[in-house]
Every structure is written in structure tokens, then in C-alpha cells.
CSV table of C-alpha atoms in Angstrom, one decimal:
chain,number,residue,atom,x,y,z
A,952,UNK,CA,89.3,74.1,166.8
A,953,UNK,CA,90.4,73.6,163.4
A,954,UNK,CA,93.3,75.7,162.8
A,955,UNK,CA,97.0,74.2,162.4
A,956,UNK,CA,100.0,74.9,164.1
A,957,UNK,CA,103.2,73.8,164.5
A,958,UNK,CA,104.0,74.6,168.0
A,959,UNK,CA,103.8,72.0,170.4
A,960,UNK,CA,100.8,72.9,173.0
A,961,UNK,CA,102.0,70.3,175.6
A,962,UNK,CA,106.1,70.0,176.6
A,963,UNK,CA,107.1,67.6,178.8
A,964,UNK,CA,103.7,67.5,180.6
A,965,UNK,CA,103.2,71.5,181.0
A,966,UNK,CA,100.5,73.5,178.6
A,967,UNK,CA,101.8,76.3,177.0
A,968,UNK,CA,100.8,78.3,180.1
A,969,UNK,CA,102.8,76.3,182.1
A,970,UNK,CA,99.9,74.4,183.6
A,971,UNK,CA,99.2,70.3,184.2
A,972,UNK,CA,96.5,68.8,182.3
A,973,UNK,CA,94.1,69.3,184.7
A,974,UNK,CA,94.8,72.5,186.6
A,975,UNK,CA,92.4,75.4,186.0
A,976,UNK,CA,93.9,79.2,185.7
A,977,UNK,CA,94.1,81.8,188.5
A,978,UNK,CA,90.5,82.1,189.4
A,979,UNK,CA,89.0,85.9,190.6
A,980,UNK,CA,85.6,85.9,191.4
A,981,UNK,CA,84.0,89.7,193.1
A,982,UNK,CA,80.1,90.0,193.7
A,983,UNK,CA,78.4,93.1,193.4
A,984,UNK,CA,80.7,95.6,190.8
A,985,UNK,CA,77.4,97.3,189.4
A,986,UNK,CA,75.6,99.3,191.6
A,987,UNK,CA,72.4,100.3,189.1
A,988,UNK,CA,72.2,95.9,188.6
A,989,UNK,CA,70.2,94.0,191.3
A,990,UNK,CA,73.4,91.8,191.2
A,991,UNK,CA,76.4,91.6,189.2
A,992,UNK,CA,79.8,89.9,189.7
A,993,UNK,CA,83.0,89.8,187.5
A,994,UNK,CA,84.7,86.7,187.2
A,995,UNK,CA,88.7,86.2,185.7
A,996,UNK,CA,89.8,82.9,184.6
A,997,UNK,CA,93.4,83.6,183.6
A,998,UNK,CA,93.2,86.6,180.9
A,999,UNK,CA,89.4,85.5,180.0
A,1000,UNK,CA,87.2,88.6,181.9
A,1001,UNK,CA,83.7,88.2,182.2
A,1002,UNK,CA,81.2,90.5,183.9
A,1003,UNK,CA,77.4,89.4,184.8
A,1004,UNK,CA,74.6,92.3,185.7
A,1005,UNK,CA,71.0,90.7,186.1
A,1006,UNK,CA,68.1,93.3,186.7
A,1007,UNK,CA,65.1,91.5,188.1
A,1008,UNK,CA,62.5,89.6,188.2
A,1009,UNK,CA,60.8,93.1,187.4
A,1010,UNK,CA,57.5,93.5,185.4
A,1011,UNK,CA,57.7,92.1,181.2
A,1012,UNK,CA,57.0,94.7,178.5
A,1013,UNK,CA,55.7,94.3,176.2
A,1014,UNK,CA,52.5,92.5,178.3
A,1015,UNK,CA,52.4,90.1,175.1
A,1016,UNK,CA,55.4,88.6,176.4
A,1017,UNK,CA,54.6,87.8,179.9
A,1018,UNK,CA,53.7,84.2,180.5
A,1019,UNK,CA,51.0,84.0,182.9
A,1020,UNK,CA,52.2,81.3,185.1
A,1021,UNK,CA,56.0,82.1,185.4
A,1022,UNK,CA,58.8,84.4,184.9
A,1023,UNK,CA,61.1,84.1,181.9
A,1024,UNK,CA,64.5,84.7,181.4
A,1025,UNK,CA,66.4,86.7,178.8
A,1026,UNK,CA,69.9,86.1,178.1
A,1027,UNK,CA,72.2,88.8,176.6
A,1028,UNK,CA,76.1,87.4,175.8
A,1029,UNK,CA,78.3,90.3,174.2
A,1030,UNK,CA,81.3,90.3,173.5
A,1031,UNK,CA,83.2,94.1,173.6
A,1032,UNK,CA,84.9,95.2,170.5
A,1033,UNK,CA,88.5,95.4,172.2
A,1034,UNK,CA,88.2,91.9,173.9
A,1035,UNK,CA,89.8,89.8,171.3
A,1036,UNK,CA,93.2,90.9,168.4
A,1037,UNK,CA,90.8,91.9,166.0
A,1038,UNK,CA,88.6,94.2,166.7
A,1039,UNK,CA,84.8,92.5,166.9
A,1040,UNK,CA,82.5,94.3,165.2
A,1041,UNK,CA,79.9,95.6,167.8
A,1042,UNK,CA,76.5,93.6,168.2
A,1043,UNK,CA,74.6,90.4,168.5
A,1044,UNK,CA,76.0,87.9,166.0
A,1045,UNK,CA,75.2,84.4,165.0
A,1046,UNK,CA,77.6,83.2,167.5
A,1047,UNK,CA,76.5,85.4,170.2
A,1048,UNK,CA,73.4,84.6,169.7
A,1049,UNK,CA,73.7,81.0,170.0
A,1050,UNK,CA,75.2,81.4,173.2
A,1051,UNK,CA,72.9,83.8,174.4
A,1052,UNK,CA,70.3,81.1,174.4
A,1053,UNK,CA,72.1,78.2,175.7
A,1054,UNK,CA,73.2,80.3,178.6
A,1055,UNK,CA,69.4,80.9,179.0
A,1056,UNK,CA,69.1,77.6,178.8
A,1057,UNK,CA,72.0,76.6,181.2
A,1058,UNK,CA,70.7,78.7,184.3
A,1059,UNK,CA,66.7,78.4,183.9
A,1060,UNK,CA,67.0,75.2,185.4
A,1061,UNK,CA,68.3,76.6,188.6
A,1062,UNK,CA,65.5,79.3,189.0
A,1063,UNK,CA,62.3,78.6,190.9
A,1064,UNK,CA,60.6,80.7,187.6
A,1065,UNK,CA,56.7,79.7,188.4
A,1066,UNK,CA,56.9,82.0,191.7
A,1067,UNK,CA,57.4,85.0,188.9
A,1068,UNK,CA,54.5,84.9,186.8
A,1069,UNK,CA,54.6,87.7,184.1
A,1070,UNK,CA,58.2,88.8,185.4
A,1071,UNK,CA,61.2,88.7,183.5
A,1072,UNK,CA,65.2,87.9,184.7
A,1073,UNK,CA,67.4,89.9,182.7
A,1074,UNK,CA,70.8,88.3,182.6
A,1075,UNK,CA,73.5,90.1,180.8
A,1076,UNK,CA,77.3,89.2,180.2
A,1077,UNK,CA,79.8,91.1,178.6
A,1078,UNK,CA,83.5,89.4,178.4
A,1079,UNK,CA,85.9,92.1,178.5
A,1080,UNK,CA,89.0,90.2,177.8
A,1081,UNK,CA,89.1,86.9,176.0
A,1082,UNK,CA,91.3,84.3,176.1
A,1083,UNK,CA,89.2,81.2,176.1
A,1084,UNK,CA,86.8,79.8,177.4
A,1085,UNK,CA,84.4,82.9,177.4
A,1086,UNK,CA,81.2,81.6,177.4
A,1087,UNK,CA,81.6,79.6,180.8
A,1088,UNK,CA,83.5,82.0,182.4
A,1089,UNK,CA,80.5,84.3,181.8
A,1090,UNK,CA,78.0,81.4,183.3
A,1091,UNK,CA,80.3,81.9,186.2
A,1092,UNK,CA,79.3,85.3,186.3
A,1093,UNK,CA,75.9,85.1,186.0
A,1094,UNK,CA,75.8,82.3,188.5
A,1095,UNK,CA,77.3,85.0,190.9
A,1096,UNK,CA,74.6,87.3,189.8
A,1097,UNK,CA,71.7,86.1,190.4
A,1098,UNK,CA,72.4,85.0,193.8
A,1099,UNK,CA,73.8,89.0,194.3
A,1100,UNK,CA,70.8,89.7,193.1
A,1101,UNK,CA,68.5,87.7,195.7
A,1102,UNK,CA,66.8,85.4,193.5
A,1103,UNK,CA,65.9,82.3,194.7
A,1104,UNK,CA,68.0,79.7,193.5
A,1105,UNK,CA,68.3,76.1,193.7
A,1106,UNK,CA,72.1,75.7,193.7
A,1107,UNK,CA,74.6,78.2,192.1
A,1108,UNK,CA,75.6,77.2,188.5
A,1109,UNK,CA,79.1,75.7,187.9
A,1110,UNK,CA,80.5,76.1,184.9
A,1111,UNK,CA,83.9,74.7,183.2
A,1112,UNK,CA,85.5,73.6,179.8
A,1113,UNK,CA,87.2,70.1,179.3
A,1114,UNK,CA,89.2,68.9,175.6
A,1115,UNK,CA,91.6,67.4,174.4
A,1116,UNK,CA,95.3,69.5,173.5
A,1117,UNK,CA,98.3,67.4,171.8
A,1118,UNK,CA,96.5,64.0,172.4
A,1119,UNK,CA,96.0,65.2,176.4
A,1120,UNK,CA,92.7,65.7,178.0
A,1121,UNK,CA,93.2,68.9,179.6
A,1122,UNK,CA,90.6,70.9,182.1
A,1123,UNK,CA,89.7,75.4,181.0
A,1124,UNK,CA,91.0,75.5,177.7
A,1125,UNK,CA,92.6,79.2,176.8
A,1126,UNK,CA,91.9,80.8,173.7
A,1127,UNK,CA,95.6,79.2,171.9
A,1128,UNK,CA,94.2,75.9,173.3
A,1129,UNK,CA,90.9,76.1,171.7
A,1130,UNK,CA,92.3,77.5,168.4
A,1131,UNK,CA,94.9,74.3,168.0
A,1132,UNK,CA,93.7,71.9,169.9
A,1133,UNK,CA,91.6,68.8,169.1
A,1134,UNK,CA,88.5,69.5,171.1
A,1135,UNK,CA,86.9,71.7,173.3
A,1136,UNK,CA,83.7,71.3,175.9
A,1137,UNK,CA,82.1,74.0,177.5
A,1138,UNK,CA,79.7,72.2,180.6
A,1139,UNK,CA,77.6,73.8,182.9
A,1140,UNK,CA,76.1,72.1,185.9
A,1141,UNK,CA,74.2,71.8,189.4
A,1142,UNK,CA,77.0,71.2,191.8
A,1143,UNK,CA,75.0,69.2,194.2
A,1144,UNK,CA,73.3,67.3,192.1
A,1145,UNK,CA,75.6,66.7,189.3
A,1146,UNK,CA,72.9,67.9,186.8
A,1147,UNK,CA,74.1,68.5,183.8
A,1148,UNK,CA,72.4,72.1,182.1
A,1149,UNK,CA,74.9,73.1,179.1
A,1150,UNK,CA,76.8,70.6,177.1
A,1151,UNK,CA,78.7,71.7,173.9
A,1152,UNK,CA,81.0,70.2,171.6
A,1153,UNK,CA,83.7,71.1,168.6
A,1154,UNK,CA,86.6,69.0,167.7
A,1155,UNK,CA,86.7,65.1,167.4
A,1156,UNK,CA,86.9,62.9,170.3
A,1157,UNK,CA,85.9,59.3,171.0
A,1158,UNK,CA,83.0,58.8,173.1
A,1159,UNK,CA,85.1,57.3,175.9
A,1160,UNK,CA,87.3,60.2,176.1
A,1161,UNK,CA,84.1,62.3,176.3
A,1162,UNK,CA,83.0,60.3,178.8
A,1163,UNK,CA,86.0,60.8,180.9
A,1164,UNK,CA,86.4,64.4,180.2
A,1165,UNK,CA,82.4,65.2,181.5
A,1166,UNK,CA,83.7,63.1,184.6
A,1167,UNK,CA,86.9,65.3,184.7
A,1168,UNK,CA,85.3,68.5,184.6
A,1169,UNK,CA,82.5,67.5,186.8
A,1170,UNK,CA,85.2,66.8,189.8
A,1171,UNK,CA,87.1,70.1,189.3
A,1172,UNK,CA,84.4,72.2,188.8
A,1173,UNK,CA,84.5,71.7,192.8
A,1174,UNK,CA,87.1,74.1,193.0
A,1175,UNK,CA,85.4,76.6,191.3
A,1176,UNK,CA,82.0,76.0,193.3
A,1177,UNK,CA,84.0,77.0,196.4
A,1178,UNK,CA,85.5,79.9,194.8
A,1179,UNK,CA,82.0,80.8,193.5
A,1180,UNK,CA,81.0,80.3,197.6
A,1181,UNK,CA,83.6,83.0,198.8
A,1182,UNK,CA,83.0,85.2,196.5
A,1183,UNK,CA,79.3,85.7,198.4
A,1184,UNK,CA,80.9,85.1,201.6
A,1185,UNK,CA,83.2,87.8,201.6
A,1186,UNK,CA,80.3,90.6,200.1
A,1187,UNK,CA,77.7,88.6,202.9
A,1188,UNK,CA,79.4,87.7,205.6
A,1189,UNK,CA,80.7,90.9,206.9
B,1006,UNK,CA,44.2,66.4,175.7
B,1007,UNK,CA,46.1,65.2,173.1
B,1008,UNK,CA,49.5,66.5,174.8
B,1009,UNK,CA,48.7,64.6,178.1
B,1010,UNK,CA,48.0,61.4,175.8
B,1011,UNK,CA,51.6,61.8,173.9
B,1012,UNK,CA,53.2,62.0,177.4
B,1013,UNK,CA,51.4,59.3,179.1
B,1014,UNK,CA,52.3,56.9,175.8
B,1015,UNK,CA,55.6,57.8,176.2
B,1016,UNK,CA,55.9,57.1,179.7
B,1017,UNK,CA,54.7,53.5,179.6
B,1018,UNK,CA,57.5,53.8,176.5
B,1019,UNK,CA,54.8,53.9,173.4
B,1020,UNK,CA,54.5,56.2,170.5
B,1021,UNK,CA,51.6,57.8,169.2
B,1022,UNK,CA,52.6,56.3,165.7
B,1023,UNK,CA,53.2,53.3,167.0
B,1024,UNK,CA,57.2,53.8,166.5
B,1025,UNK,CA,59.4,51.9,169.0
B,1026,UNK,CA,61.0,54.7,171.3
B,1027,UNK,CA,64.3,54.6,169.3
B,1028,UNK,CA,63.2,54.0,165.9
B,1029,UNK,CA,63.3,56.4,162.8
B,1030,UNK,CA,60.1,57.1,160.6
B,1031,UNK,CA,60.7,56.4,156.6
B,1032,UNK,CA,63.4,58.5,155.6
B,1033,UNK,CA,63.3,59.7,151.7
B,1034,UNK,CA,66.9,61.2,150.5
B,1035,UNK,CA,66.6,63.3,147.4
B,1036,UNK,CA,70.1,64.2,145.8
B,1037,UNK,CA,70.3,66.9,142.9
B,1038,UNK,CA,66.3,68.4,143.5
B,1039,UNK,CA,67.4,72.0,142.6
B,1040,UNK,CA,69.2,72.5,139.1
B,1041,UNK,CA,70.3,76.2,139.6
B,1042,UNK,CA,72.2,75.2,142.6
B,1043,UNK,CA,75.7,73.8,142.5
B,1044,UNK,CA,74.3,70.8,144.7
B,1045,UNK,CA,70.9,70.3,146.9
B,1046,UNK,CA,69.1,67.1,148.3
B,1047,UNK,CA,66.1,66.8,149.6
B,1048,UNK,CA,65.2,65.0,153.1
B,1049,UNK,CA,61.4,63.9,154.1
B,1050,UNK,CA,61.6,62.1,157.5
B,1051,UNK,CA,58.0,61.2,158.1
B,1052,UNK,CA,56.6,64.4,157.0
B,1053,UNK,CA,59.4,66.9,158.3
B,1054,UNK,CA,60.4,67.9,154.8
B,1055,UNK,CA,63.8,70.1,153.9
B,1056,UNK,CA,65.5,70.9,151.4
B,1057,UNK,CA,69.3,72.3,151.7
B,1058,UNK,CA,70.7,74.3,148.8
B,1059,UNK,CA,74.8,74.6,148.3
B,1060,UNK,CA,75.9,77.9,145.9
B,1061,UNK,CA,79.6,78.7,145.2
B,1062,UNK,CA,81.1,82.2,145.4
B,1063,UNK,CA,84.6,83.7,145.5
B,1064,UNK,CA,85.9,85.3,148.2
B,1065,UNK,CA,88.5,86.3,150.6
B,1066,UNK,CA,89.6,83.6,152.9
B,1067,UNK,CA,89.6,84.8,156.7
B,1068,UNK,CA,92.8,86.3,157.9
B,1069,UNK,CA,94.0,83.4,160.5
B,1070,UNK,CA,93.1,80.7,157.6
B,1071,UNK,CA,94.8,82.1,154.6
B,1072,UNK,CA,95.1,79.2,152.7
B,1073,UNK,CA,91.8,77.4,153.2
B,1074,UNK,CA,88.1,77.8,151.5
B,1075,UNK,CA,85.1,79.4,153.8
B,1076,UNK,CA,82.1,77.3,154.5
B,1077,UNK,CA,78.9,79.1,155.7
B,1078,UNK,CA,75.3,77.6,156.8
B,1079,UNK,CA,72.4,79.5,156.9
B,1080,UNK,CA,69.2,78.3,157.6
B,1081,UNK,CA,65.5,79.7,157.4
B,1082,UNK,CA,61.9,78.9,159.1
B,1083,UNK,CA,60.2,80.5,156.4
B,1084,UNK,CA,56.6,80.7,157.2
B,1085,UNK,CA,55.2,78.2,154.8
B,1086,UNK,CA,56.6,75.4,156.9
B,1087,UNK,CA,54.4,75.5,160.1
B,1088,UNK,CA,52.3,77.9,161.3
B,1089,UNK,CA,54.4,78.5,164.3
B,1090,UNK,CA,57.1,79.9,162.4
B,1091,UNK,CA,57.5,83.8,161.4
B,1092,UNK,CA,58.8,86.0,158.6
B,1093,UNK,CA,61.3,88.2,159.7
B,1094,UNK,CA,65.4,87.8,159.9
B,1095,UNK,CA,66.4,83.8,161.3
B,1096,UNK,CA,65.9,83.9,165.0
B,1097,UNK,CA,67.6,82.1,167.7
B,1098,UNK,CA,66.3,78.5,166.9
B,1099,UNK,CA,67.2,78.6,162.6
B,1100,UNK,CA,70.5,80.3,164.0
B,1101,UNK,CA,71.1,77.4,166.1
B,1102,UNK,CA,70.0,74.7,164.0
B,1103,UNK,CA,72.3,76.5,161.0
B,1104,UNK,CA,75.8,76.4,163.6
B,1105,UNK,CA,74.9,73.2,164.8
B,1106,UNK,CA,74.7,71.8,161.1
B,1107,UNK,CA,77.7,73.8,160.3
B,1108,UNK,CA,79.8,72.3,162.8
B,1109,UNK,CA,79.1,68.4,161.9
B,1110,UNK,CA,80.3,69.9,159.0
B,1111,UNK,CA,83.4,71.5,160.1
B,1112,UNK,CA,84.6,69.5,162.9
B,1113,UNK,CA,84.3,66.4,160.9
B,1114,UNK,CA,86.3,67.9,158.1
B,1115,UNK,CA,83.7,66.9,155.9
B,1116,UNK,CA,84.8,69.6,152.9
B,1117,UNK,CA,88.7,69.6,152.1
B,1118,UNK,CA,89.0,73.7,152.6
B,1119,UNK,CA,92.7,73.6,151.8
B,1120,UNK,CA,91.6,72.4,148.5
B,1121,UNK,CA,89.4,75.5,148.1
B,1122,UNK,CA,92.2,78.0,148.4
B,1123,UNK,CA,92.6,79.8,144.7
B,1124,UNK,CA,95.4,82.4,145.8
B,1125,UNK,CA,96.5,82.2,149.4
B,1126,UNK,CA,95.4,85.5,151.7
B,1127,UNK,CA,93.4,86.5,148.7
B,1128,UNK,CA,91.1,84.1,147.2
B,1129,UNK,CA,89.2,81.4,147.8
B,1130,UNK,CA,85.9,79.4,146.9
B,1131,UNK,CA,83.3,79.7,149.5
B,1132,UNK,CA,80.6,77.1,149.7
B,1133,UNK,CA,77.3,78.4,151.4
B,1134,UNK,CA,75.3,75.6,152.9
B,1135,UNK,CA,71.4,77.0,153.1
B,1136,UNK,CA,68.8,74.9,155.0
B,1137,UNK,CA,65.1,75.5,153.5
B,1138,UNK,CA,62.4,74.2,155.7
B,1139,UNK,CA,59.2,72.8,154.1
B,1140,UNK,CA,57.2,71.5,156.6
B,1141,UNK,CA,58.2,70.8,160.4
B,1142,UNK,CA,57.2,68.2,161.9
B,1143,UNK,CA,60.0,67.6,164.2
B,1144,UNK,CA,63.5,66.0,163.7
B,1145,UNK,CA,64.6,69.7,162.2
B,1146,UNK,CA,68.5,69.2,162.9
B,1147,UNK,CA,69.2,65.5,162.0
B,1148,UNK,CA,66.6,66.1,158.6
B,1149,UNK,CA,69.0,69.3,158.0
B,1150,UNK,CA,72.2,67.8,158.5
B,1151,UNK,CA,71.5,64.6,156.7
B,1152,UNK,CA,70.2,67.0,153.7
B,1153,UNK,CA,73.3,69.1,154.2
B,1154,UNK,CA,75.7,66.1,153.8
B,1155,UNK,CA,74.1,64.9,151.0
B,1156,UNK,CA,73.8,68.3,149.0
B,1157,UNK,CA,77.7,68.2,149.2
B,1158,UNK,CA,78.3,65.0,148.3
B,1159,UNK,CA,76.4,65.8,145.1
B,1160,UNK,CA,77.9,69.5,144.5
B,1161,UNK,CA,80.2,70.1,141.3
B,1162,UNK,CA,81.9,73.4,141.2
B,1163,UNK,CA,81.5,75.4,138.3
B,1164,UNK,CA,84.4,76.4,136.2
B,1165,UNK,CA,86.6,79.2,137.1
B,1166,UNK,CA,88.0,81.4,134.0
B,1167,UNK,CA,90.5,84.3,134.6
B,1168,UNK,CA,88.7,84.4,138.3
B,1169,UNK,CA,85.6,84.5,136.8
B,1170,UNK,CA,82.5,81.7,137.7
B,1171,UNK,CA,80.9,80.1,134.9
B,1172,UNK,CA,78.1,78.7,136.6
B,1173,UNK,CA,76.5,76.8,133.2
B,1174,UNK,CA,79.8,74.4,133.4
B,1175,UNK,CA,79.9,72.3,136.4
B,1176,UNK,CA,83.4,70.9,136.8
B,1177,UNK,CA,85.0,68.6,139.2
B,1178,UNK,CA,82.7,66.7,142.4
B,1179,UNK,CA,83.4,69.0,145.8
B,1180,UNK,CA,86.6,67.6,147.5
B,1181,UNK,CA,85.2,65.7,150.4
B,1182,UNK,CA,87.1,63.5,153.0
B,1183,UNK,CA,84.4,62.7,155.7
B,1184,UNK,CA,81.1,62.2,156.4
B,1185,UNK,CA,79.2,63.2,159.6
B,1186,UNK,CA,75.6,61.7,160.6
B,1187,UNK,CA,73.8,64.3,162.9
B,1188,UNK,CA,71.7,62.2,165.3
B,1189,UNK,CA,69.3,63.7,168.1
B,1190,UNK,CA,68.7,61.7,171.3
B,1191,UNK,CA,65.6,63.1,173.1
B,1192,UNK,CA,64.9,62.3,176.7
B,1193,UNK,CA,61.5,62.7,178.9
B,1194,UNK,CA,61.1,60.9,182.0
B,1195,UNK,CA,63.5,58.0,181.9
B,1196,UNK,CA,62.9,57.5,178.6
B,1197,UNK,CA,65.2,58.3,175.6
B,1198,UNK,CA,64.1,58.5,172.0
B,1199,UNK,CA,65.2,59.1,168.5
B,1200,UNK,CA,63.4,61.4,165.7
B,1201,UNK,CA,60.6,63.1,167.5
B,1202,UNK,CA,57.3,63.9,166.2
B,1203,UNK,CA,56.8,67.6,166.4
B,1204,UNK,CA,54.1,67.0,169.2
B,1205,UNK,CA,56.3,65.1,170.8
B,1206,UNK,CA,59.3,67.8,170.8
B,1207,UNK,CA,57.2,69.7,172.6
B,1208,UNK,CA,57.1,67.1,175.7
B,1209,UNK,CA,60.6,66.0,175.6
B,1210,UNK,CA,62.9,67.7,178.9
B,1211,UNK,CA,65.9,67.6,177.1
B,1212,UNK,CA,67.7,67.1,174.0
B,1213,UNK,CA,71.7,66.1,173.0
B,1214,UNK,CA,72.6,66.3,169.4
B,1215,UNK,CA,75.6,64.2,168.1
B,1216,UNK,CA,77.2,64.7,165.3
B,1217,UNK,CA,79.1,61.4,164.2
B,1218,UNK,CA,81.6,60.5,162.2
B,1219,UNK,CA,82.9,56.9,160.0
B,1220,UNK,CA,85.3,55.9,162.4
B,1221,UNK,CA,82.3,56.5,165.8
B,1222,UNK,CA,83.9,59.4,167.0
B,1223,UNK,CA,82.2,62.1,168.2
B,1224,UNK,CA,82.5,65.7,166.3
B,1225,UNK,CA,79.8,68.1,167.5
B,1226,UNK,CA,78.2,67.9,170.4
B,1227,UNK,CA,74.4,70.4,171.4
B,1228,UNK,CA,72.3,69.8,174.6
B,1229,UNK,CA,69.2,71.6,174.3
B,1230,UNK,CA,65.7,71.4,176.3
B,1231,UNK,CA,64.8,73.2,179.1
B,1232,UNK,CA,65.6,70.3,181.5
B,1233,UNK,CA,69.2,69.3,182.7
B,1234,UNK,CA,70.6,65.7,182.4
B,1235,UNK,CA,72.9,63.7,184.5
B,1236,UNK,CA,76.4,62.4,183.4
B,1237,UNK,CA,74.4,58.6,183.1
B,1238,UNK,CA,71.9,60.0,180.7
B,1239,UNK,CA,74.4,61.7,179.0
B,1240,UNK,CA,76.6,58.8,178.5
B,1241,UNK,CA,73.5,57.2,177.3
B,1242,UNK,CA,72.4,59.7,174.9
B,1243,UNK,CA,76.2,59.8,173.2
B,1244,UNK,CA,76.0,55.6,173.0
B,1245,UNK,CA,72.4,55.8,171.8
B,1246,UNK,CA,73.2,58.5,168.7
B,1247,UNK,CA,76.6,56.3,167.4
B,1248,UNK,CA,74.2,53.3,167.0
B,1249,UNK,CA,71.5,54.9,165.2
B,1250,UNK,CA,74.2,57.1,163.2
B,1251,UNK,CA,75.7,53.7,161.6
B,1252,UNK,CA,72.4,52.7,160.5
B,1253,UNK,CA,71.9,56.4,158.9
B,1254,UNK,CA,74.9,56.2,157.2
B,1255,UNK,CA,73.7,53.4,155.6
B,1256,UNK,CA,71.0,55.7,153.3
B,1257,UNK,CA,73.7,58.1,152.0
């Protein structure tokens, strides 16, 4: 947000990459991509690629961090230095620490943490290639990785962004749309109960526009849900 | 136990300090509290006490925004403010608070950053917004965001002579265009509450922080807390935040 460009981001109803406003980029999902992890997945939305690996539930050390009545979740969202135009300095940034936190809060409601006292579920997300909507792409990968790890879940979690570009409400923002658009809203929700577990926003919108985007994203997310289930079936129905 | 008592009260729509669910505590805003800073403000909401100081430096503009000044927001939860805070570098909660305050200022285009470019691509003013928590009794984000805006409105730019900052000669005001007001709405059971005390905050299922502009547009949001929200919850919380923002705006 906030950056200015003379380039039109929507021409004759089409976005810069040829999509319609409510069209999600090409999605690719694959489960079981990291042999060492208990569960893992790779997710691609257009040119954004994320992998997620889950380790655990496993015993948490140091012991003083253990919770007697439940497992804790630790999340790490990380961008590879080569994932963006200008090399990203390795290691955590303030941005990645915030995203790690909201990712953890987005995933926790779906897990039966009380079944694993004193344990930890580690969720690692690596962004390999960034072209907008990286946190939601990473969370879709984390959802699949948790399922792949066999961690009991109430539902999968579906993550998708919505926003406004050139005065048009859109779904699944690309990097360019994120930089030069009017607003970006990453959303994570449990598709069966339609409960929202992550909601952030930057840009300028009226409350009515936000309500419409929320509604549109929850609807469009059904496609993402279907893709997640297909990816799991592909590995497990053999 | 006290926490159970507080929860029971909230369930029946009451609060431990007798407030209505959507009422703020008394708010006190004092601008210009730190003489060495270019701008400052102290905001007290009940026993919550926050100081924001504004400092300026000269830096290099970001390569993708060569004609803009630079905004940097930080927050420190110093151990003086709460038995729960520890010394050391800012942790997750402090970083999130700083980033949410930053987003409200940045996305509302509160500071006219284009007027803070000194030489395109080479030199620009850097505006540091530093949040210092003095006493934590809940609702730190709303207090910090309000103090940040009050401090920015209080800020005067130092004089620039041959690219050197003359700090004892404060000149014109920092160029501002908008005033975001940040309101957090908490949810517990089916109740929505404003301005939670620290002990109420610990009972909340989830929170939604919303930054609102003069015209009622929303410019930043952040959901936090451990439980999910329905679409209807999110809509109700947004509307309540917009409504309360009008009340708080009058205090500035």
C-alpha cells in the first residue's frame, strides 16, 4: 500500500496479470515435500511459493516453557533472502515476527491442544518466492502440513487475501497489487463454521467495502478448501 | 477467584469498575511532556499510562520511495510498567503493538511524507515514533495510538542548516494531513467491550483493533486473541469501533 504508480492496475475489467477481479491465481498444492518433517506441504498461488513443515507434537524444552494442561504452538514465518527483488537480510525482522504471531493465533483454534499437555507443535513456514499474499499462502501450506502430520484438527484452515485495486474489489492480491493498490486484507478462516481466525487490514476502505470483501473472500475460499482436500487425497487415497 | 468473578460479571453485561461495556475510562491527554523531544504526548486511560516521543533524524529514503520521508515506529514494554514485562529487546507483543500503531499512522497518510524529502533519492527526514509504556492496566494499543497522534500533532521540526540538524531551533510544524483514531473492541461470550482493564483483557476471547479516519473510513485492522470471530462479530466490532472513534476524536 501507499506507493504510487501511473500504471493502471485494472484495464477493461482485467487485472495486470489478466485475471478478473474475483479470480484467484493458479493454485498448486502438494503434501509431503520434506521427508524429515512430521508433516509438510508446498503451496503456490501464481508466483508466490511457500513451503511449511510441522514437527511434533513433541516434548517441549526448556521444561519451564511447558504448559501442564495443553500443548503450545510455535510458528516461524521466514522469507528466503532470494525470495524478493532486493535481497532480504536473513533472520527475523519485525514484520516476520508479527506475521509469526498472527499465524500462530490463526492456527491454534483448529487444534486440540488440550490433548497434548507439555508438548509443542512447531510450524515452520518458508517463503521461497514472493509475489504478494505471502502470509496467506504460507498458512495454506501450514494447514496442509498439520493435516499431513496427523495432528487432529477441527477443520482445515483456509487463507486468502482480498482488497481494493484501482477502485475495484479484488481477491488474491499479487505483489504489484499489494504495493500499489488501495487496500489489502489477509483473512484466515475455518471453512465449515465460517469462523475467522486471522484478520488484518491496511489501506483505506469504508466499513461497507470491508464487509463486502469479507463476504467475497469467505465465498471464494471454498475453492482453496477444495484444493487443500484434493492435495491431501492425492497423497492419502493411493 | 477474582478472574472468575470478572468473567461472571462480563457474562451478565457488567464490569468490575461499574462501567458500561462500551465506555472508556477517563482519558487524559497531555502534549509536550518531554522537552528534549521534537514532539511528545502522555496519554492516561484510567491507570494505563503511555508516553510517546517523536525524534527526527536525517536518513536515506527507501529506494522504492525516493521522494518520501521515512516513518519508523517502535515500542518498549519496560519492566517498570508491569510485573509481566521483562527487560531485554522488544518481544512479540511490543513489536505487534508498534506495527499496529505504525499501520494506523502510515495507512491514514497522517504524516505528509512527501513534504519530508530533502533531496530525492539521497536525503529525507526520518520521523521516529517511540512508544514508552509507563504503567500497564490494559488497552495499551488504543492508548499508544492516541498518544502517537497527539505527539505528532505536537511536533515541530528542527532547523536544517547545510544538512545539519540544529536541535535547539525548532521551526515549523510537522506536516500532517490526517488523524487516525485507533479503537480496540474485545469479545467475550456474546458481549463486545471497549477499553478493557488488564484483568478483563486476560478474559477476552478475541479482539479487533480498528484505525478510523475523519470520514469514517477504516485504514488498518488487526485481529488478536486466541479465539475465532464470525463474520457478524467482525462486522459488529468494526461498526462499534467507528462509532467510538468519533467520541475519542473530540478529545484531541
